[in-house]
Coordinates of C-alpha atoms and ligand atoms in Angstrom, one line a residue:
X1 CA -55.3 0.0 -64.0
X2 CA -54.2 -0.8 -60.6
X3 CA -51.1 1.7 -59.8
X4 CA -48.8 -0.2 -57.8
X5 CA -47.0 2.6 -55.4
X6 CA -43.5 2.1 -54.9
X7 CA -42.4 3.5 -51.3
X8 CA -39.3 5.4 -51.0
X9 CA -37.1 4.2 -48.0
X10 CA -37.7 7.7 -46.2
X11 CA -41.3 7.1 -46.5
X12 CA -41.1 3.6 -45.1
X13 CA -39.2 5.0 -42.4
X14 CA -41.9 7.7 -41.5
X15 CA -44.6 5.1 -41.4
X16 CA -42.6 2.9 -39.1
X17 CA -42.3 5.7 -36.8
X18 CA -45.8 6.4 -36.8
X19 CA -46.6 2.7 -36.2
X20 CA -44.1 2.6 -33.1
X21 CA -45.7 5.7 -31.7
X22 CA -49.2 4.4 -31.8
X23 CA -51.1 3.9 -28.3
X24 CA -54.1 2.1 -27.6
X25 CA -55.5 2.1 -24.2
X26 CA -57.3 -1.0 -22.8
X27 CA -59.9 -1.2 -20.3
X28 CA -59.9 -2.5 -16.8
X29 CA -63.6 -4.0 -17.3
X30 CA -62.2 -6.1 -20.4
X31 CA -60.3 -8.5 -18.0
X32 CA -62.8 -9.5 -15.5
X33 CA -65.6 -11.9 -15.8
X34 CA -68.3 -10.4 -18.1
X35 CA -71.5 -11.8 -19.7
X36 CA -74.9 -10.8 -20.8
X37 CA -78.1 -10.5 -18.9
X38 CA -78.6 -14.1 -19.5
X39 CA -75.4 -15.4 -18.1
X40 CA -72.0 -14.4 -16.9
X41 CA -69.5 -17.1 -17.4
X42 CA -66.4 -17.6 -15.2
X43 CA -63.1 -17.8 -16.7
X44 CA -60.3 -19.6 -14.7
X45 CA -57.8 -17.1 -13.8
X46 CA -60.0 -14.0 -15.0
X47 CA -59.0 -10.8 -12.8
X48 CA -61.1 -10.2 -9.8
X49 CA -59.9 -6.7 -8.9
X50 CA -58.2 -3.7 -10.1
X51 CA -54.5 -5.0 -9.2
X52 CA -55.2 -8.1 -11.0
X53 CA -56.6 -6.1 -14.0
X54 CA -53.6 -4.0 -14.2
X55 CA -51.3 -7.1 -14.1
X56 CA -53.1 -8.3 -17.0
X57 CA -53.0 -5.2 -19.1
X58 CA -49.3 -5.2 -18.5
X59 CA -49.1 -8.5 -20.3
X60 CA -51.1 -7.0 -23.3
X61 CA -48.5 -4.2 -23.2
X62 CA -45.3 -6.4 -22.6
X63 CA -46.3 -8.2 -26.0
X64 CA -47.7 -5.6 -27.8
X65 CA -45.7 -2.8 -26.9
X66 CA -48.5 -0.3 -27.7
X67 CA -50.9 -0.6 -24.9
X68 CA -49.3 1.6 -22.1
X69 CA -52.3 3.0 -20.4
X70 CA -55.8 1.4 -18.8
X71 CA -58.9 3.2 -18.3
X72 CA -60.5 2.8 -14.9
X73 CA -64.4 2.6 -14.2
X74 CA -65.8 3.7 -10.9
X75 CA -67.0 2.4 -8.5
X76 CA -66.0 -0.9 -10.2
X77 CA -62.4 -0.1 -9.7
X78 CA -62.6 1.9 -6.4
X79 CA -59.8 1.5 -3.9
X80 CA -58.9 3.1 -0.6
X81 CA -55.3 4.1 -1.6
X82 CA -55.2 5.8 -5.1
X83 CA -51.7 6.5 -4.8
X84 CA -50.7 3.0 -4.0
X85 CA -52.6 2.0 -7.1
X86 CA -50.8 4.6 -9.3
X87 CA -47.5 3.4 -8.1
X88 CA -48.4 -0.4 -8.7
X89 CA -49.2 0.7 -12.1
X90 CA -46.1 2.7 -12.9
X91 CA -44.1 -0.2 -11.5
X92 CA -46.0 -2.7 -14.3
X93 CA -44.9 0.1 -16.7
X94 CA -48.3 1.5 -17.1
X95 CA -50.2 4.6 -16.7
X96 CA -53.8 5.1 -15.4
X97 CA -56.1 6.2 -18.4
X98 CA -59.5 7.6 -18.7
X99 CA -61.5 7.6 -15.9
X100 CA -65.2 6.7 -16.5
X101 CA -68.0 7.6 -13.8
X102 CA -70.5 5.1 -13.5
X103 CA -74.2 6.8 -13.5
X104 CA -76.0 3.6 -14.4
X105 CA -75.8 1.1 -11.7
X106 CA -77.8 3.1 -8.7
X107 CA -81.6 2.2 -8.0
X108 CA -82.0 6.1 -8.1
X109 CA -81.1 6.5 -11.7
X110 CA -84.0 4.5 -12.9
X111 CA -85.3 7.9 -14.8
X112 CA -81.7 9.3 -15.3
X113 CA -78.8 10.5 -13.4
X114 CA -77.8 14.1 -14.8
X115 CA -81.1 14.4 -16.6
X116 CA -83.4 12.9 -13.8
X117 CA -86.4 15.0 -12.7
X118 CA -85.5 15.1 -9.3
X119 CA -82.5 17.7 -8.5
X120 CA -81.6 15.3 -5.6
X121 CA -80.6 12.6 -7.8
X122 CA -79.1 14.9 -10.5
X123 CA -76.8 16.1 -7.6
X124 CA -75.7 12.6 -6.7
X125 CA -74.8 12.0 -10.3
X126 CA -72.9 15.2 -10.3
X127 CA -71.1 14.8 -7.0
X128 CA -70.0 11.1 -8.3
X129 CA -68.4 12.9 -11.5
X130 CA -66.7 15.3 -9.3
X131 CA -65.2 12.6 -7.0
X132 CA -64.0 11.3 -10.4
X133 CA -62.0 14.4 -11.3
X134 CA -60.6 14.2 -7.8
X135 CA -59.5 10.4 -8.6
X136 CA -58.0 12.1 -11.9
X137 CA -56.1 14.3 -9.8
X138 CA -54.8 11.7 -7.7
X139 CA -54.0 9.1 -10.4
X140 CA -52.6 11.5 -13.0
X141 CA -55.7 10.7 -15.5
X142 CA -56.2 13.4 -18.3
X143 CA -59.4 12.1 -19.6
X144 CA -62.8 12.2 -18.2
X145 CA -64.8 9.7 -20.4
X146 CA -68.5 10.1 -19.9
X147 CA -71.3 7.8 -20.8
X148 CA -74.6 8.4 -19.8
X149 CA -77.4 5.5 -19.6
X150 CA -80.0 8.4 -19.5
X151 CA -83.0 8.1 -21.6
X152 CA -86.7 7.3 -21.6
X153 CA -88.6 4.1 -22.1
X154 CA -92.1 5.2 -23.2
X155 CA -93.1 8.4 -25.5
X156 CA -94.3 11.0 -23.0
X157 CA -92.3 9.9 -20.2
X158 CA -90.3 12.9 -19.7
X159 CA -89.9 16.2 -21.6
X160 CA -86.6 16.2 -24.1
X161 CA -86.1 19.9 -23.7
X162 CA -86.3 19.9 -19.8
X163 CA -83.9 17.1 -19.7
X164 CA -81.6 18.6 -22.3
X165 CA -81.3 21.7 -20.2
X166 CA -80.9 19.7 -17.1
X167 CA -77.9 17.9 -18.7
X168 CA -76.4 21.3 -19.9
X169 CA -76.6 22.6 -16.6
X170 CA -74.5 19.5 -15.1
X171 CA -72.2 19.5 -17.7
X172 CA -71.3 23.3 -17.2
X173 CA -70.6 22.2 -13.9
X174 CA -68.4 19.1 -14.6
X175 CA -66.5 21.4 -17.0
X176 CA -65.8 24.4 -14.5
X177 CA -64.6 21.8 -12.1
X178 CA -61.9 20.2 -14.6
X179 CA -58.3 21.3 -14.5
X180 CA -56.9 23.2 -17.7
X181 CA -55.2 19.9 -18.9
X182 CA -58.2 17.7 -18.4
X183 CA -60.6 16.8 -21.5
X184 CA -64.2 15.9 -21.1
X185 CA -65.1 12.8 -23.5
X186 CA -68.7 12.8 -24.5
X187 CA -69.8 9.4 -25.4
X188 CA -73.1 8.8 -27.4
X189 CA -75.5 6.0 -28.1
X190 CA -78.7 5.8 -29.9
X191 CA -80.1 3.1 -27.8
X192 CA -80.0 1.3 -24.5
X193 CA -81.2 1.0 -21.8
X194 CA -83.4 3.8 -23.0
X195 CA -85.3 2.1 -25.7
X196 CA -87.4 5.3 -26.8
X197 CA -85.1 7.7 -26.6
X198 CA -81.6 8.3 -24.9
X199 CA -80.5 11.8 -23.9
X200 CA -77.1 11.7 -25.9
X201 CA -78.5 9.9 -28.9
X202 CA -75.9 10.4 -31.6
X203 CA -72.5 12.4 -32.6
X204 CA -74.5 15.5 -33.3
X205 CA -75.9 15.8 -29.9
X206 CA -72.5 14.9 -28.2
X207 CA -70.7 17.6 -30.1
X208 CA -73.4 20.2 -29.9
X209 CA -73.1 19.5 -25.9
X210 CA -69.3 19.6 -26.5
X211 CA -69.2 22.9 -28.6
X212 CA -71.3 24.6 -26.1
X213 CA -69.0 23.6 -23.3
X214 CA -65.7 24.9 -24.9
X215 CA -62.3 23.3 -26.2
X216 CA -61.8 20.8 -23.5
X217 CA -64.6 19.2 -24.3
X218 CA -64.8 16.4 -27.1
X219 CA -67.0 13.7 -28.6
X220 CA -66.0 10.0 -28.1
X221 CA -67.0 7.6 -30.7
X222 CA -67.7 4.4 -29.8
X223 CA -68.0 2.0 -33.1
X224 CA -71.0 -0.3 -31.2
X225 CA -73.2 2.7 -30.7
X226 CA -74.5 3.5 -34.0
X227 CA -77.3 2.4 -36.1
X228 CA -76.5 -0.4 -38.6
X229 CA -75.4 1.1 -41.8
X230 CA -74.2 4.1 -40.3
X231 CA -71.1 5.8 -42.1
X232 CA -68.8 6.1 -39.3
X233 CA -65.9 7.2 -41.3
X234 CA -67.6 10.2 -42.4
X235 CA -68.6 11.2 -38.8
X236 CA -64.8 10.7 -37.8
X237 CA -64.1 13.1 -40.7
X238 CA -66.6 16.0 -39.7
X239 CA -65.3 15.4 -36.1
X240 CA -61.4 15.8 -37.1
X241 CA -62.4 19.2 -39.3
X242 CA -64.5 20.6 -36.2
X243 CA -61.9 19.8 -33.7
X244 CA -64.1 17.8 -31.9
X245 CA -62.8 14.0 -32.0
X246 CA -61.9 13.3 -28.4
X247 CA -61.7 9.5 -28.4
X248 CA -62.7 5.9 -29.6
X249 CA -63.8 2.9 -28.0
X250 CA -63.0 0.5 -30.5
X251 CA -64.9 -2.6 -30.8
X252 CA -67.1 -4.3 -33.6
X253 CA -70.8 -5.1 -34.1
X254 CA -72.8 -7.3 -36.0
X255 CA -76.3 -6.6 -34.5
X256 CA -76.3 -3.9 -31.7
X257 CA -73.5 -3.1 -29.0
X258 CA -71.9 -6.6 -29.3
X259 CA -68.8 -5.8 -28.0
X260 CA -67.2 -8.2 -30.6
X261 CA -63.5 -8.0 -31.4
X262 CA -62.6 -4.9 -33.2
X263 CA -62.1 -5.6 -37.1
X264 CA -63.7 -9.0 -36.7
X265 CA -67.0 -8.3 -38.6
X266 CA -66.1 -5.2 -40.7
X267 CA -62.4 -4.8 -41.2
X268 CA -62.8 -2.6 -44.2
X269 CA -64.9 -0.1 -42.2
X270 CA -61.8 -0.3 -39.7
X271 CA -59.6 0.7 -42.3
X272 CA -61.8 3.3 -43.6
X273 CA -62.0 5.0 -40.4
X274 CA -58.2 4.7 -40.1
X275 CA -58.0 6.3 -43.4
X276 CA -59.6 9.4 -42.2
X277 CA -57.5 9.5 -38.9
X278 CA -54.1 9.2 -41.2
X279 CA -55.6 12.0 -43.3
X280 CA -56.3 14.1 -40.4
X281 CA -53.0 13.5 -38.4
X282 CA -51.3 14.8 -42.0
X283 CA -53.7 17.9 -41.4
X284 CA -53.1 18.9 -37.8
X285 CA -52.3 18.1 -34.2
X286 CA -54.7 15.6 -33.0
X287 CA -55.0 14.6 -29.2
X288 CA -57.4 11.6 -29.4
X289 CA -57.7 8.9 -26.9
X290 CA -57.6 5.5 -28.6
X291 CA -59.2 3.1 -26.2
X292 CA -60.8 -0.4 -26.6
X293 CA -64.2 -0.9 -25.0
X294 CA -64.9 -4.4 -25.2
X295 CA -65.9 -7.4 -22.7
X296 CA -65.3 -11.0 -24.1
X297 CA -67.7 -13.1 -22.8
X298 CA -66.3 -16.3 -24.2
X299 CA -62.6 -15.7 -25.4
X300 CA -59.8 -15.6 -22.9
X301 CA -59.6 -12.1 -21.9
X302 CA -56.2 -11.3 -22.5
X303 CA -55.7 -13.2 -25.7
X304 CA -58.8 -11.3 -27.0
X305 CA -57.1 -8.0 -26.0
X306 CA -53.9 -8.9 -27.9
X307 CA -55.9 -10.0 -30.8
X308 CA -58.0 -6.7 -30.9
X309 CA -54.6 -4.5 -30.4
X310 CA -53.0 -6.4 -33.3
X311 CA -56.2 -5.6 -35.6
X312 CA -56.2 -2.0 -34.8
X313 CA -52.5 -1.8 -35.4
X314 CA -53.1 -3.8 -39.0
X315 CA -55.9 -1.3 -39.9
X316 CA -53.6 1.7 -39.0
X317 CA -50.7 0.3 -40.9
X318 CA -52.8 -0.3 -44.0
X319 CA -54.2 3.3 -43.7
X320 CA -50.4 4.6 -43.6
X321 CA -50.0 3.1 -46.8
X322 CA -52.8 5.0 -48.7
X323 CA -51.0 7.0 -51.5
X324 CA -52.8 10.3 -50.4
X325 CA -51.3 12.4 -53.4
X326 CA -52.4 10.0 -56.1
X327 CA -55.8 9.7 -54.3
X328 CA -56.4 13.3 -54.2
X329 CA -55.4 13.5 -58.1
X330 CA -58.0 10.6 -58.9
X331 CA -60.5 12.5 -57.1
X332 CA -60.0 16.2 -58.6
X333 CA -60.1 14.3 -61.8
X334 CA -63.1 12.5 -61.0
X335 CA -61.4 9.2 -61.6
X336 CA -64.0 7.3 -59.3
X337 CA -62.6 4.0 -60.0
X338 CA -58.9 4.7 -59.4
X339 CA -59.6 6.9 -56.5
X340 CA -61.3 3.4 -55.0
X341 CA -58.5 1.1 -56.3
X342 CA -56.1 3.4 -54.4
X343 CA -57.7 2.4 -51.1
X344 CA -58.1 -0.8 -51.9
X345 CA -54.5 -1.3 -52.9
X346 CA -53.4 -0.4 -49.3
X347 CA -56.3 -2.3 -47.9
X348 CA -55.1 -5.3 -49.4
X349 CA -51.6 -5.1 -48.8
X350 CA -50.2 -8.0 -46.3
X351 CA -48.7 -5.7 -43.8
X352 CA -47.6 -8.4 -41.6
X353 CA -43.9 -8.4 -42.6
X354 CA -43.9 -4.4 -41.9
X355 CA -45.4 -5.1 -38.5
X356 CA -42.8 -7.6 -37.7
X357 CA -40.3 -5.6 -38.5
X358 CA -41.2 -2.8 -36.5
X359 CA -42.1 -5.2 -33.4
X360 CA -38.5 -6.4 -33.9
X361 CA -37.3 -2.9 -33.7
X362 CA -39.3 -2.2 -30.5
X363 CA -38.0 -5.2 -28.9
X364 CA -41.7 -7.2 -28.5
X365 CA -42.3 -10.3 -30.2
X366 CA -43.0 -10.5 -33.8
X367 CA -46.1 -12.8 -33.1
X368 CA -47.5 -11.4 -29.8
X369 CA -50.5 -13.7 -29.7
X370 CA -48.0 -16.6 -29.8
X371 CA -45.7 -15.2 -27.5
X372 CA -48.0 -14.6 -24.9
X373 CA -49.9 -18.2 -25.6
X374 CA -46.3 -19.8 -24.7
X375 CA -45.5 -17.8 -22.0
X376 CA -47.5 -19.7 -19.5
X377 CA -49.1 -16.6 -17.7
X378 CA -52.7 -18.0 -18.5
X379 CA -51.9 -21.2 -16.6
X380 CA -50.1 -19.4 -13.8
X381 CA -52.9 -17.0 -13.2
X382 CA -55.4 -19.6 -13.4
X383 CA -53.6 -21.4 -10.5
X384 CA -52.8 -18.3 -8.7
X385 CA -56.5 -16.9 -8.8
X386 CA -58.4 -20.2 -8.9
Ligands
PSV1 C1 -71.6 1.8 -22.9 O1 -72.6 0.7 -23.6 C2 -70.2 1.8 -22.7 O2 -69.9 1.7 -24.5 C3 -69.6 2.8 -22.3 O3 -68.8 3.3 -22.4 C4 -69.6 2.1 -20.9 O4 -68.7 3.0 -20.2 C5 -68.9 1.0 -21.2 O5 -70.1 0.8 -22.4 C6 -69.0 -0.1 -20.2 O6 -70.4 -0.6 -19.8
MN2 MN1 -68.1 2.7 -24.7

């Protein structure tokens, strides 16, 4: 029953080319000490400031070859001289990626930032975003990645519609302030820190906001931000179809927004998401910012990041192997079993030899994790940084 697909040489070359072009952005905040509200564990050698974070991100790129940019979080990564940081980043062979405004740490944001009932607080939040757009200009970043912690904790605390209108007003101003080559990514999350409601609770709300704003506003899918059981691959397919898929925050969850290693809990889901992405790529030009959003509290940071990148690479490779023509035929014929078998066939393929061969051609180690482990970088930074 299982129809084995034989790949032609040209098909393999095409798959390899696409794998070599894959790009994943890593987050500055994934390289520093992190934890939960119970405890932040210190790791020897963990990056203490943005220059060290960039240096560590460069290691991930050195060993994987597919992580050429780093997302910044402002003000966590604030510096006095952005040009100097840009040059340092470029010297390390990287670029500054998405700029993430931080609208959740100030005392004034207790009742919200862009949705706050007080106009003065809303202005403070808007000014911070406008400052982030300036930082984008100075660093060459093209993505403004917006996540709001806004929401309420109790029924009746505030008016849903009034908050929606405040948000729409503010986002209009943000959109107007952006340059033509910038994209606003709107991230959603169904809970936390608001436990009664969040102002951008799901992909529908994010996408409605993005649609009202215009083509430079898109939705960002963070894999940890859905209720359990949500069919994320369907959301991805819908967003692609609507030209509204702007970016990803890769991670994996078991319970809530756990920030677990991407692909560690449900690798089949990751594959199915990539299956939609590959189908989308074959249909249209997609300008998607693929980013990791994980903070590893226990694992060594750089190793965890390399592991994550490799898991994403595997999911993409497997999705590229899906026999799309036969899948279409099976779907058309109502052959439910065969359609599923075609997906499983690709999913069960051991793509490690394929990835080893592209790594060889790209001039990076065949086993990035092992090569990094043997490099001595971890003990070097532990000694230097204390
Ligand atoms: C919120 O949970 C989030 O996913 C947003 O992307 C933040 O910017 C990030 O985590 C870091 O706190
Ligand atoms: Mn996120």
